[in-house]
């Protein structure tokens, strides 16, 4: 058993010599086995150990269990830390199930201690039976490759060295070494989905379909972990090629490059964009499929409104993901020179080209010294706090105040595109150019932005 | 419903206009729906249709069912073909279950008809409930990503257009269009694993865990199909880079290049080598892991003996997969110049280099004109039928006869390496060089192969 865990630690590269590891020990069979096995590995792996125990205060035996673990650590000469929590109150307060509140509180405590004790890792006692349950749980809820990975042997500073062992092996180890442990009856409470999987579904599957189902599910988890990792690496490699523009609330991808990727990567890339704007969870395959259909559509702009206020629009060669509210009509598009930009939010289009300065017509066009501009360039609507340095003036001015000065009607102000790069405003297109971008005697390349006749 | 199938055919690119499609129709609800839906799509998709029916002869209703489908086709003006089979006898004869024998016989008939009728495709009536069952079946038996794909919408010339629909949707379609169908009671026979999954496991999972489990499993199958396809494409891309040598019974991979691949691809590449030599099925993760461990071992040769007589050995920078029986001690290794080759089968090593001709010592070395040799070069043991053209002689001679002439003991003959390229034998190393490779006055680069002192 010891050999299996040692090999697993080595194969999964979980631990290096000289590290300090905190063990989460409830006093149950799994964590008592973890404690004993890790204690035996201490010398050969040159580890520093300490034990963490969160007293959930849910069951009458809680105090006795804490004392049991403390006593055990004292005998073995291992540092022991514990905290008392009122999980029932927390669950009510944070609107979680007891199970969720307990887990969240436990990990919060573990990671606080990780920092306070300046330790390197936390190890928990998850094993192969837990792994099989987790894989099934994800399968039943609906999952892709990611969910099938189940419990990770290593997730940041969190380690699960006992994933090398089955529950039966752990019990055998405890018996053989006469290690005492506490039994938590709430693990058999069938109102928890996970317990139902453990106590009902798995035994049924073992009996009626495959006695080695645990092994199969663990193997699947391993394959899924490997292959998902590979796909994520490929995803990030492609992401860097596809991403044209990113700023808070906006992601712009290269439509053609996305279209050239393999369908499997296309879907992952789209999910990545959605996740960066609105988190990983809650997206369905059908959301991704709707977005994919945008790829085939050419010509003028198309939109999709998704949940959580997220919009995706196809704008010529680009796919724009944004979670900025539509009611404000704000927009933000990278430009290409020469090019043509259609702004769906205002219904107006702009021609962008290098050429001879054109006669100034208010509201219609702007000419700038192209060589004075920093890339990348963006046409966007004004934002609170925008300032610029109007040509022919000293100092800077709020864009808002400029609009007030020229008496532009309020409802038109959000429709006027600003030419910007980062925080710098180069032009209020059709109205005023910044001193920083002014055409002068030495200008070589003149950038002209003009509104298309509609 | 019709729209769903039409969109699915379009999305999965199942059919092009003008094709001739054979429908497998048993007369049950699924295949009757297939018949009606495909018939409705005939005109708009410009399809040619015909119906195939295999009469299993297992149940008393078999003849009536055949007549039912025939009659239906006559009314609709669709060509009908049928064949009578004795599945029970076939199952006995081919040592299969009734289920397997029926399926195999059915597909055999379908593909024979495909050729005979010069049709383009066969379509069967598999739907989303079948898909969910298949995914679960593979999961329960133990599966990687490949098994989770379940039923493929298209597999060569075999199409499954109804994978767009659930069983409930099919039944609804039949009712709505008042389409009659036959019911096969053997689909409820719980001695078939698949029927147990359909009638017991899925209803239990729907009730106790997730009412939308069918949908989840179908979604998983779609993701698995996509991502597996991507991984296979990447695999083949890497395979071409890794493969140093392949001939019947032997595959040689570049160890260093394999070691540089992502672990997920390493495993798939090893499985690919195993599959090419001994078929896809039967390999376990632990076989792959044993082979992977060879990658970390440097220096002299290491072996692994796998099932089915397959051996993998690590020979310097190469990984050799072979299913040639070990008892003959036959071997076959590509050489590099300069290089050193250790032949585990004989325990001897050879130095291969370009240099000055060395004094001929029987059994120890051979000198050849390197520029006369075709690449790639291989050192291998003799094979039945080997011939060569000994230097200083006209015509060719059997290698076997040469050994007899020089009175080399029988047990030594399989240990003498031949330098070969394809079918050409250039040298019996240490004994005789071929006329084709003889060193002469014009030779520039001399290849020397000599046995290392041991």
PDB file of N, CA and C in Angstrom, chain B residues 147-236:
ATOM      1  N   UNK B 147     -14.971   5.173 -26.983  1.00  0.00           N
ATOM      2  CA  UNK B 147     -16.223   4.477 -26.707  1.00  0.00           C
ATOM      3  C   UNK B 147     -17.350   5.445 -26.401  1.00  0.00           C
ATOM      4  N   UNK B 148     -17.019   6.581 -25.804  1.00  0.00           N
ATOM      5  CA  UNK B 148     -18.050   7.546 -25.425  1.00  0.00           C
ATOM      6  C   UNK B 148     -18.687   8.214 -26.640  1.00  0.00           C
ATOM      7  N   UNK B 149     -18.064   8.038 -27.801  1.00  0.00           N
ATOM      8  CA  UNK B 149     -18.676   8.593 -29.014  1.00  0.00           C
ATOM      9  C   UNK B 149     -19.980   7.898 -29.346  1.00  0.00           C
ATOM     10  N   UNK B 150     -20.115   6.632 -28.868  1.00  0.00           N
ATOM     11  CA  UNK B 150     -21.348   5.885 -29.130  1.00  0.00           C
ATOM     12  C   UNK B 150     -21.524   5.598 -30.607  1.00  0.00           C
ATOM     13  N   UNK B 151     -22.759   5.760 -31.074  1.00  0.00           N
ATOM     14  CA  UNK B 151     -23.080   5.480 -32.469  1.00  0.00           C
ATOM     15  C   UNK B 151     -22.694   6.692 -33.312  1.00  0.00           C
ATOM     16  N   UNK B 152     -21.991   6.451 -34.402  1.00  0.00           N
ATOM     17  CA  UNK B 152     -21.563   7.562 -35.240  1.00  0.00           C
ATOM     18  C   UNK B 152     -22.666   7.927 -36.238  1.00  0.00           C
ATOM     19  N   UNK B 153     -22.934   9.222 -36.442  1.00  0.00           N
ATOM     20  CA  UNK B 153     -23.935   9.624 -37.435  1.00  0.00           C
ATOM     21  C   UNK B 153     -23.549   9.110 -38.829  1.00  0.00           C
ATOM     22  N   UNK B 154     -22.266   9.017 -39.061  1.00  0.00           N
ATOM     23  CA  UNK B 154     -21.806   8.499 -40.334  1.00  0.00           C
ATOM     24  C   UNK B 154     -20.559   7.671 -40.093  1.00  0.00           C
ATOM     25  N   UNK B 155     -20.570   6.462 -40.645  1.00  0.00           N
ATOM     26  CA  UNK B 155     -19.406   5.600 -40.510  1.00  0.00           C
ATOM     27  C   UNK B 155     -19.214   4.985 -41.885  1.00  0.00           C
ATOM     28  N   UNK B 156     -18.328   5.567 -42.654  1.00  0.00           N
ATOM     29  CA  UNK B 156     -18.167   5.121 -44.030  1.00  0.00           C
ATOM     30  C   UNK B 156     -19.449   5.371 -44.802  1.00  0.00           C
ATOM     31  N   UNK B 157     -20.037   4.299 -45.326  1.00  0.00           N
ATOM     32  CA  UNK B 157     -21.257   4.456 -46.133  1.00  0.00           C
ATOM     33  C   UNK B 157     -22.532   4.223 -45.322  1.00  0.00           C
ATOM     34  N   UNK B 158     -22.328   4.126 -43.993  1.00  0.00           N
ATOM     35  CA  UNK B 158     -23.455   3.832 -43.120  1.00  0.00           C
ATOM     36  C   UNK B 158     -23.920   5.118 -42.429  1.00  0.00           C
ATOM     37  N   UNK B 159     -25.208   5.459 -42.608  1.00  0.00           N
ATOM     38  CA  UNK B 159     -25.714   6.716 -42.055  1.00  0.00           C
ATOM     39  C   UNK B 159     -26.774   6.476 -40.985  1.00  0.00           C
ATOM     40  N   UNK B 160     -26.834   7.382 -40.005  1.00  0.00           N
ATOM     41  CA  UNK B 160     -27.897   7.309 -38.980  1.00  0.00           C
ATOM     42  C   UNK B 160     -28.580   8.667 -38.840  1.00  0.00           C
ATOM     43  N   UNK B 161     -29.450   8.992 -39.799  1.00  0.00           N
ATOM     44  CA  UNK B 161     -30.056  10.334 -39.785  1.00  0.00           C
ATOM     45  C   UNK B 161     -31.000  10.568 -38.611  1.00  0.00           C
ATOM     46  N   UNK B 162     -31.527   9.491 -37.996  1.00  0.00           N
ATOM     47  CA  UNK B 162     -32.493   9.696 -36.903  1.00  0.00           C
ATOM     48  C   UNK B 162     -31.818   9.962 -35.562  1.00  0.00           C
ATOM     49  N   UNK B 163     -30.489  10.024 -35.529  1.00  0.00           N
ATOM     50  CA  UNK B 163     -29.821  10.404 -34.272  1.00  0.00           C
ATOM     51  C   UNK B 163     -30.204  11.816 -33.840  1.00  0.00           C
ATOM     52  N   UNK B 164     -30.912  12.523 -34.715  1.00  0.00           N
ATOM     53  CA  UNK B 164     -31.425  13.848 -34.352  1.00  0.00           C
ATOM     54  C   UNK B 164     -32.656  13.760 -33.455  1.00  0.00           C
ATOM     55  N   UNK B 165     -33.267  12.572 -33.359  1.00  0.00           N
ATOM     56  CA  UNK B 165     -34.561  12.446 -32.681  1.00  0.00           C
ATOM     57  C   UNK B 165     -34.508  11.515 -31.477  1.00  0.00           C
ATOM     58  N   UNK B 166     -35.346  11.806 -30.480  1.00  0.00           N
ATOM     59  CA  UNK B 166     -35.519  10.879 -29.365  1.00  0.00           C
ATOM     60  C   UNK B 166     -36.592   9.863 -29.737  1.00  0.00           C
ATOM     61  N   UNK B 167     -36.623   8.767 -28.994  1.00  0.00           N
ATOM     62  CA  UNK B 167     -37.661   7.758 -29.214  1.00  0.00           C
ATOM     63  C   UNK B 167     -39.050   8.385 -29.064  1.00  0.00           C
ATOM     64  N   UNK B 168     -39.192   9.256 -28.065  1.00  0.00           N
ATOM     65  CA  UNK B 168     -40.497   9.892 -27.843  1.00  0.00           C
ATOM     66  C   UNK B 168     -40.910  10.712 -29.070  1.00  0.00           C
ATOM     67  N   UNK B 169     -39.959  11.397 -29.661  1.00  0.00           N
ATOM     68  CA  UNK B 169     -40.277  12.183 -30.854  1.00  0.00           C
ATOM     69  C   UNK B 169     -40.685  11.273 -32.019  1.00  0.00           C
ATOM     70  N   UNK B 170     -40.015  10.124 -32.115  1.00  0.00           N
ATOM     71  CA  UNK B 170     -40.352   9.173 -33.182  1.00  0.00           C
ATOM     72  C   UNK B 170     -41.773   8.638 -33.011  1.00  0.00           C
ATOM     73  N   UNK B 171     -42.091   8.263 -31.764  1.00  0.00           N
ATOM     74  CA  UNK B 171     -43.439   7.744 -31.492  1.00  0.00           C
ATOM     75  C   UNK B 171     -44.491   8.825 -31.793  1.00  0.00           C
ATOM     76  N   UNK B 172     -44.171  10.044 -31.398  1.00  0.00           N
ATOM     77  CA  UNK B 172     -45.075  11.153 -31.661  1.00  0.00           C
ATOM     78  C   UNK B 172     -45.286  11.332 -33.180  1.00  0.00           C
ATOM     79  N   UNK B 173     -44.210  11.223 -33.911  1.00  0.00           N
ATOM     80  CA  UNK B 173     -44.278  11.353 -35.372  1.00  0.00           C
ATOM     81  C   UNK B 173     -45.143  10.259 -35.984  1.00  0.00           C
ATOM     82  N   UNK B 174     -44.953   9.028 -35.492  1.00  0.00           N
ATOM     83  CA  UNK B 174     -45.730   7.897 -36.011  1.00  0.00           C
ATOM     84  C   UNK B 174     -47.224   8.095 -35.743  1.00  0.00           C
ATOM     85  N   UNK B 175     -47.534   8.529 -34.503  1.00  0.00           N
ATOM     86  CA  UNK B 175     -48.928   8.753 -34.125  1.00  0.00           C
ATOM     87  C   UNK B 175     -49.545   9.843 -34.984  1.00  0.00           C
ATOM     88  N   UNK B 176     -48.833  10.938 -35.064  1.00  0.00           N
ATOM     89  CA  UNK B 176     -49.334  12.101 -35.771  1.00  0.00           C
ATOM     90  C   UNK B 176     -49.632  11.781 -37.233  1.00  0.00           C
ATOM     91  N   UNK B 177     -48.755  10.956 -37.836  1.00  0.00           N
ATOM     92  CA  UNK B 177     -48.919  10.627 -39.251  1.00  0.00           C
ATOM     93  C   UNK B 177     -49.643   9.293 -39.466  1.00  0.00           C
ATOM     94  N   UNK B 178     -50.140   8.746 -38.372  1.00  0.00           N
ATOM     95  CA  UNK B 178     -50.888   7.472 -38.417  1.00  0.00           C
ATOM     96  C   UNK B 178     -50.152   6.397 -39.215  1.00  0.00           C
ATOM     97  N   UNK B 179     -48.887   6.235 -38.869  1.00  0.00           N
ATOM     98  CA  UNK B 179     -48.067   5.235 -39.538  1.00  0.00           C
ATOM     99  C   UNK B 179     -48.091   3.950 -38.717  1.00  0.00           C
ATOM    100  N   UNK B 180     -48.483   2.840 -39.311  1.00  0.00           N
ATOM    101  CA  UNK B 180     -48.505   1.578 -38.565  1.00  0.00           C
ATOM    102  C   UNK B 180     -47.092   1.004 -38.437  1.00  0.00           C
ATOM    103  N   UNK B 181     -46.895   0.167 -37.421  1.00  0.00           N
ATOM    104  CA  UNK B 181     -45.597  -0.487 -37.238  1.00  0.00           C
ATOM    105  C   UNK B 181     -45.778  -1.773 -36.431  1.00  0.00           C
ATOM    106  N   UNK B 182     -44.769  -2.633 -36.456  1.00  0.00           N
ATOM    107  CA  UNK B 182     -44.801  -3.885 -35.692  1.00  0.00           C
ATOM    108  C   UNK B 182     -44.016  -3.692 -34.398  1.00  0.00           C
ATOM    109  N   UNK B 183     -44.375  -4.452 -33.365  1.00  0.00           N
ATOM    110  CA  UNK B 183     -43.634  -4.368 -32.112  1.00  0.00           C
ATOM    111  C   UNK B 183     -42.880  -5.676 -31.874  1.00  0.00           C
ATOM    112  N   UNK B 184     -41.566  -5.544 -31.587  1.00  0.00           N
ATOM    113  CA  UNK B 184     -40.731  -6.727 -31.363  1.00  0.00           C
ATOM    114  C   UNK B 184     -40.540  -6.909 -29.865  1.00  0.00           C
ATOM    115  N   UNK B 185     -41.195  -7.929 -29.304  1.00  0.00           N
ATOM    116  CA  UNK B 185     -41.135  -8.129 -27.858  1.00  0.00           C
ATOM    117  C   UNK B 185     -39.729  -8.496 -27.379  1.00  0.00           C
ATOM    118  N   UNK B 186     -38.898  -9.019 -28.257  1.00  0.00           N
ATOM    119  CA  UNK B 186     -37.568  -9.443 -27.817  1.00  0.00           C
ATOM    120  C   UNK B 186     -36.707  -8.255 -27.408  1.00  0.00           C
ATOM    121  N   UNK B 187     -37.162  -7.031 -27.757  1.00  0.00           N
ATOM    122  CA  UNK B 187     -36.438  -5.842 -27.312  1.00  0.00           C
ATOM    123  C   UNK B 187     -36.549  -5.633 -25.812  1.00  0.00           C
ATOM    124  N   UNK B 188     -37.489  -6.347 -25.186  1.00  0.00           N
ATOM    125  CA  UNK B 188     -37.642  -6.183 -23.749  1.00  0.00           C
ATOM    126  C   UNK B 188     -37.059  -7.343 -22.961  1.00  0.00           C
ATOM    127  N   UNK B 189     -36.395  -8.242 -23.645  1.00  0.00           N
ATOM    128  CA  UNK B 189     -35.836  -9.413 -22.990  1.00  0.00           C
ATOM    129  C   UNK B 189     -34.602  -9.006 -22.181  1.00  0.00           C
ATOM    130  N   UNK B 190     -34.709  -9.120 -20.840  1.00  0.00           N
ATOM    131  CA  UNK B 190     -33.665  -8.575 -19.969  1.00  0.00           C
ATOM    132  C   UNK B 190     -32.405  -9.417 -19.930  1.00  0.00           C
ATOM    133  N   UNK B 191     -32.397 -10.535 -20.688  1.00  0.00           N
ATOM    134  CA  UNK B 191     -31.124 -11.246 -20.668  1.00  0.00           C
ATOM    135  C   UNK B 191     -30.101 -10.561 -21.579  1.00  0.00           C
ATOM    136  N   UNK B 192     -30.561  -9.642 -22.436  1.00  0.00           N
ATOM    137  CA  UNK B 192     -29.617  -8.839 -23.213  1.00  0.00           C
ATOM    138  C   UNK B 192     -29.212  -7.604 -22.402  1.00  0.00           C
ATOM    139  N   UNK B 193     -27.903  -7.401 -22.290  1.00  0.00           N
ATOM    140  CA  UNK B 193     -27.377  -6.285 -21.507  1.00  0.00           C
ATOM    141  C   UNK B 193     -27.992  -4.961 -21.944  1.00  0.00           C
ATOM    142  N   UNK B 194     -28.072  -4.778 -23.265  1.00  0.00           N
ATOM    143  CA  UNK B 194     -28.594  -3.523 -23.791  1.00  0.00           C
ATOM    144  C   UNK B 194     -30.047  -3.286 -23.360  1.00  0.00           C
ATOM    145  N   UNK B 195     -30.822  -4.356 -23.359  1.00  0.00           N
ATOM    146  CA  UNK B 195     -32.217  -4.210 -22.945  1.00  0.00           C
ATOM    147  C   UNK B 195     -32.316  -3.865 -21.466  1.00  0.00           C
ATOM    148  N   UNK B 196     -31.376  -4.425 -20.666  1.00  0.00           N
ATOM    149  CA  UNK B 196     -31.367  -4.114 -19.233  1.00  0.00           C
ATOM    150  C   UNK B 196     -31.057  -2.633 -19.035  1.00  0.00           C
ATOM    151  N   UNK B 197     -30.124  -2.127 -19.831  1.00  0.00           N
ATOM    152  CA  UNK B 197     -29.805  -0.697 -19.728  1.00  0.00           C
ATOM    153  C   UNK B 197     -31.018   0.140 -20.103  1.00  0.00           C
ATOM    154  N   UNK B 198     -31.718  -0.258 -21.178  1.00  0.00           N
ATOM    155  CA  UNK B 198     -32.873   0.518 -21.630  1.00  0.00           C
ATOM    156  C   UNK B 198     -34.041   0.435 -20.652  1.00  0.00           C
ATOM    157  N   UNK B 199     -34.328  -0.780 -20.202  1.00  0.00           N
ATOM    158  CA  UNK B 199     -35.556  -0.965 -19.430  1.00  0.00           C
ATOM    159  C   UNK B 199     -35.373  -0.747 -17.927  1.00  0.00           C
ATOM    160  N   UNK B 200     -34.145  -0.892 -17.439  1.00  0.00           N
ATOM    161  CA  UNK B 200     -33.942  -0.748 -15.991  1.00  0.00           C
ATOM    162  C   UNK B 200     -33.084   0.457 -15.624  1.00  0.00           C
ATOM    163  N   UNK B 201     -31.851   0.458 -16.161  1.00  0.00           N
ATOM    164  CA  UNK B 201     -30.888   1.456 -15.694  1.00  0.00           C
ATOM    165  C   UNK B 201     -31.307   2.882 -16.058  1.00  0.00           C
ATOM    166  N   UNK B 202     -31.651   3.096 -17.342  1.00  0.00           N
ATOM    167  CA  UNK B 202     -31.982   4.470 -17.745  1.00  0.00           C
ATOM    168  C   UNK B 202     -33.204   5.008 -17.005  1.00  0.00           C
ATOM    169  N   UNK B 203     -34.299   4.215 -16.906  1.00  0.00           N
ATOM    170  CA  UNK B 203     -35.441   4.748 -16.131  1.00  0.00           C
ATOM    171  C   UNK B 203     -35.058   5.071 -14.679  1.00  0.00           C
ATOM    172  N   UNK B 204     -34.201   4.233 -14.069  1.00  0.00           N
ATOM    173  CA  UNK B 204     -33.761   4.487 -12.692  1.00  0.00           C
ATOM    174  C   UNK B 204     -32.958   5.794 -12.613  1.00  0.00           C
ATOM    175  N   UNK B 205     -32.036   5.989 -13.566  1.00  0.00           N
ATOM    176  CA  UNK B 205     -31.221   7.212 -13.563  1.00  0.00           C
ATOM    177  C   UNK B 205     -32.086   8.452 -13.797  1.00  0.00           C
ATOM    178  N   UNK B 206     -33.080   8.311 -14.699  1.00  0.00           N
ATOM    179  CA  UNK B 206     -33.974   9.447 -14.969  1.00  0.00           C
ATOM    180  C   UNK B 206     -34.748   9.835 -13.717  1.00  0.00           C
ATOM    181  N   UNK B 207     -35.185   8.824 -12.984  1.00  0.00           N
ATOM    182  CA  UNK B 207     -36.024   9.073 -11.824  1.00  0.00           C
ATOM    183  C   UNK B 207     -35.184   9.589 -10.641  1.00  0.00           C
ATOM    184  N   UNK B 208     -34.043   8.926 -10.390  1.00  0.00           N
ATOM    185  CA  UNK B 208     -33.318   9.208  -9.147  1.00  0.00           C
ATOM    186  C   UNK B 208     -32.250  10.283  -9.296  1.00  0.00           C
ATOM    187  N   UNK B 209     -31.794  10.554 -10.548  1.00  0.00           N
ATOM    188  CA  UNK B 209     -30.641  11.460 -10.671  1.00  0.00           C
ATOM    189  C   UNK B 209     -30.837  12.624 -11.637  1.00  0.00           C
ATOM    190  N   UNK B 210     -31.351  12.331 -12.831  1.00  0.00           N
ATOM    191  CA  UNK B 210     -31.434  13.404 -13.821  1.00  0.00           C
ATOM    192  C   UNK B 210     -32.466  13.060 -14.889  1.00  0.00           C
ATOM    193  N   UNK B 211     -33.611  13.741 -14.851  1.00  0.00           N
ATOM    194  CA  UNK B 211     -34.644  13.427 -15.845  1.00  0.00           C
ATOM    195  C   UNK B 211     -34.158  13.657 -17.287  1.00  0.00           C
ATOM    196  N   UNK B 212     -33.121  14.485 -17.442  1.00  0.00           N
ATOM    197  CA  UNK B 212     -32.623  14.769 -18.793  1.00  0.00           C
ATOM    198  C   UNK B 212     -31.342  13.999 -19.115  1.00  0.00           C
ATOM    199  N   UNK B 213     -31.206  12.821 -18.529  1.00  0.00           N
ATOM    200  CA  UNK B 213     -29.982  12.034 -18.688  1.00  0.00           C
ATOM    201  C   UNK B 213     -29.715  11.659 -20.158  1.00  0.00           C
ATOM    202  N   UNK B 214     -30.804  11.380 -20.899  1.00  0.00           N
ATOM    203  CA  UNK B 214     -30.664  11.022 -22.319  1.00  0.00           C
ATOM    204  C   UNK B 214     -29.963  12.137 -23.081  1.00  0.00           C
ATOM    205  N   UNK B 215     -30.448  13.336 -22.816  1.00  0.00           N
ATOM    206  CA  UNK B 215     -29.899  14.515 -23.474  1.00  0.00           C
ATOM    207  C   UNK B 215     -28.421  14.676 -23.110  1.00  0.00           C
ATOM    208  N   UNK B 216     -28.116  14.511 -21.806  1.00  0.00           N
ATOM    209  CA  UNK B 216     -26.727  14.652 -21.349  1.00  0.00           C
ATOM    210  C   UNK B 216     -25.820  13.648 -22.041  1.00  0.00           C
ATOM    211  N   UNK B 217     -26.284  12.400 -22.137  1.00  0.00           N
ATOM    212  CA  UNK B 217     -25.435  11.367 -22.735  1.00  0.00           C
ATOM    213  C   UNK B 217     -25.261  11.606 -24.232  1.00  0.00           C
ATOM    214  N   UNK B 218     -26.303  12.105 -24.892  1.00  0.00           N
ATOM    215  CA  UNK B 218     -26.165  12.413 -26.316  1.00  0.00           C
ATOM    216  C   UNK B 218     -25.199  13.573 -26.536  1.00  0.00           C
ATOM    217  N   UNK B 219     -25.270  14.532 -25.623  1.00  0.00           N
ATOM    218  CA  UNK B 219     -24.353  15.665 -25.724  1.00  0.00           C
ATOM    219  C   UNK B 219     -22.915  15.201 -25.516  1.00  0.00           C
ATOM    220  N   UNK B 220     -22.730  14.342 -24.511  1.00  0.00           N
ATOM    221  CA  UNK B 220     -21.395  13.797 -24.250  1.00  0.00           C
ATOM    222  C   UNK B 220     -20.863  13.057 -25.479  1.00  0.00           C
ATOM    223  N   UNK B 221     -21.743  12.277 -26.123  1.00  0.00           N
ATOM    224  CA  UNK B 221     -21.320  11.524 -27.315  1.00  0.00           C
ATOM    225  C   UNK B 221     -20.837  12.485 -28.401  1.00  0.00           C
ATOM    226  N   UNK B 222     -21.552  13.591 -28.562  1.00  0.00           N
ATOM    227  CA  UNK B 222     -21.173  14.569 -29.576  1.00  0.00           C
ATOM    228  C   UNK B 222     -19.821  15.197 -29.276  1.00  0.00           C
ATOM    229  N   UNK B 223     -19.601  15.556 -28.012  1.00  0.00           N
ATOM    230  CA  UNK B 223     -18.317  16.141 -27.612  1.00  0.00           C
ATOM    231  C   UNK B 223     -17.199  15.115 -27.822  1.00  0.00           C
ATOM    232  N   UNK B 224     -17.461  13.875 -27.373  1.00  0.00           N
ATOM    233  CA  UNK B 224     -16.440  12.827 -27.499  1.00  0.00           C
ATOM    234  C   UNK B 224     -16.093  12.597 -28.968  1.00  0.00           C
ATOM    235  N   UNK B 225     -17.100  12.642 -29.839  1.00  0.00           N
ATOM    236  CA  UNK B 225     -16.876  12.412 -31.265  1.00  0.00           C
ATOM    237  C   UNK B 225     -15.939  13.488 -31.827  1.00  0.00           C
ATOM    238  N   UNK B 226     -16.273  14.721 -31.522  1.00  0.00           N
ATOM    239  CA  UNK B 226     -15.463  15.854 -31.976  1.00  0.00           C
ATOM    240  C   UNK B 226     -14.033  15.785 -31.450  1.00  0.00           C
ATOM    241  N   UNK B 227     -13.930  15.620 -30.139  1.00  0.00           N
ATOM    242  CA  UNK B 227     -12.600  15.731 -29.527  1.00  0.00           C
ATOM    243  C   UNK B 227     -11.750  14.512 -29.862  1.00  0.00           C
ATOM    244  N   UNK B 228     -12.389  13.358 -29.977  1.00  0.00           N
ATOM    245  CA  UNK B 228     -11.632  12.176 -30.389  1.00  0.00           C
ATOM    246  C   UNK B 228     -11.112  12.342 -31.819  1.00  0.00           C
ATOM    247  N   UNK B 229     -11.944  12.913 -32.654  1.00  0.00           N
ATOM    248  CA  UNK B 229     -11.528  13.128 -34.036  1.00  0.00           C
ATOM    249  C   UNK B 229     -10.316  14.059 -34.092  1.00  0.00           C
ATOM    250  N   UNK B 230     -10.363  15.113 -33.300  1.00  0.00           N
ATOM    251  CA  UNK B 230      -9.228  16.030 -33.253  1.00  0.00           C
ATOM    252  C   UNK B 230      -7.972  15.306 -32.780  1.00  0.00           C
ATOM    253  N   UNK B 231      -8.109  14.535 -31.698  1.00  0.00           N
ATOM    254  CA  UNK B 231      -6.953  13.815 -31.156  1.00  0.00           C
ATOM    255  C   UNK B 231      -6.407  12.818 -32.170  1.00  0.00           C
ATOM    256  N   UNK B 232      -7.282  12.182 -32.935  1.00  0.00           N
ATOM    257  CA  UNK B 232      -6.801  11.232 -33.946  1.00  0.00           C
ATOM    258  C   UNK B 232      -6.047  11.944 -35.064  1.00  0.00           C
ATOM    259  N   UNK B 233      -6.520  13.114 -35.422  1.00  0.00           N
ATOM    260  CA  UNK B 233      -5.807  13.870 -36.453  1.00  0.00           C
ATOM    261  C   UNK B 233      -4.410  14.255 -35.951  1.00  0.00           C
ATOM    262  N   UNK B 234      -4.345  14.690 -34.698  1.00  0.00           N
ATOM    263  CA  UNK B 234      -3.053  15.068 -34.124  1.00  0.00           C
ATOM    264  C   UNK B 234      -2.145  13.835 -34.016  1.00  0.00           C
ATOM    265  N   UNK B 235      -2.775  12.713 -33.651  1.00  0.00           N
ATOM    266  CA  UNK B 235      -2.037  11.457 -33.552  1.00  0.00           C
ATOM    267  C   UNK B 235      -1.380  11.110 -34.881  1.00  0.00           C
ATOM    268  N   UNK B 236      -2.129  11.190 -35.961  1.00  0.00           N
ATOM    269  CA  UNK B 236      -1.573  10.790 -37.249  1.00  0.00           C
ATOM    270  C   UNK B 236      -0.490  11.753 -37.714  1.00  0.00           C
TER     271      UNK B 236
END
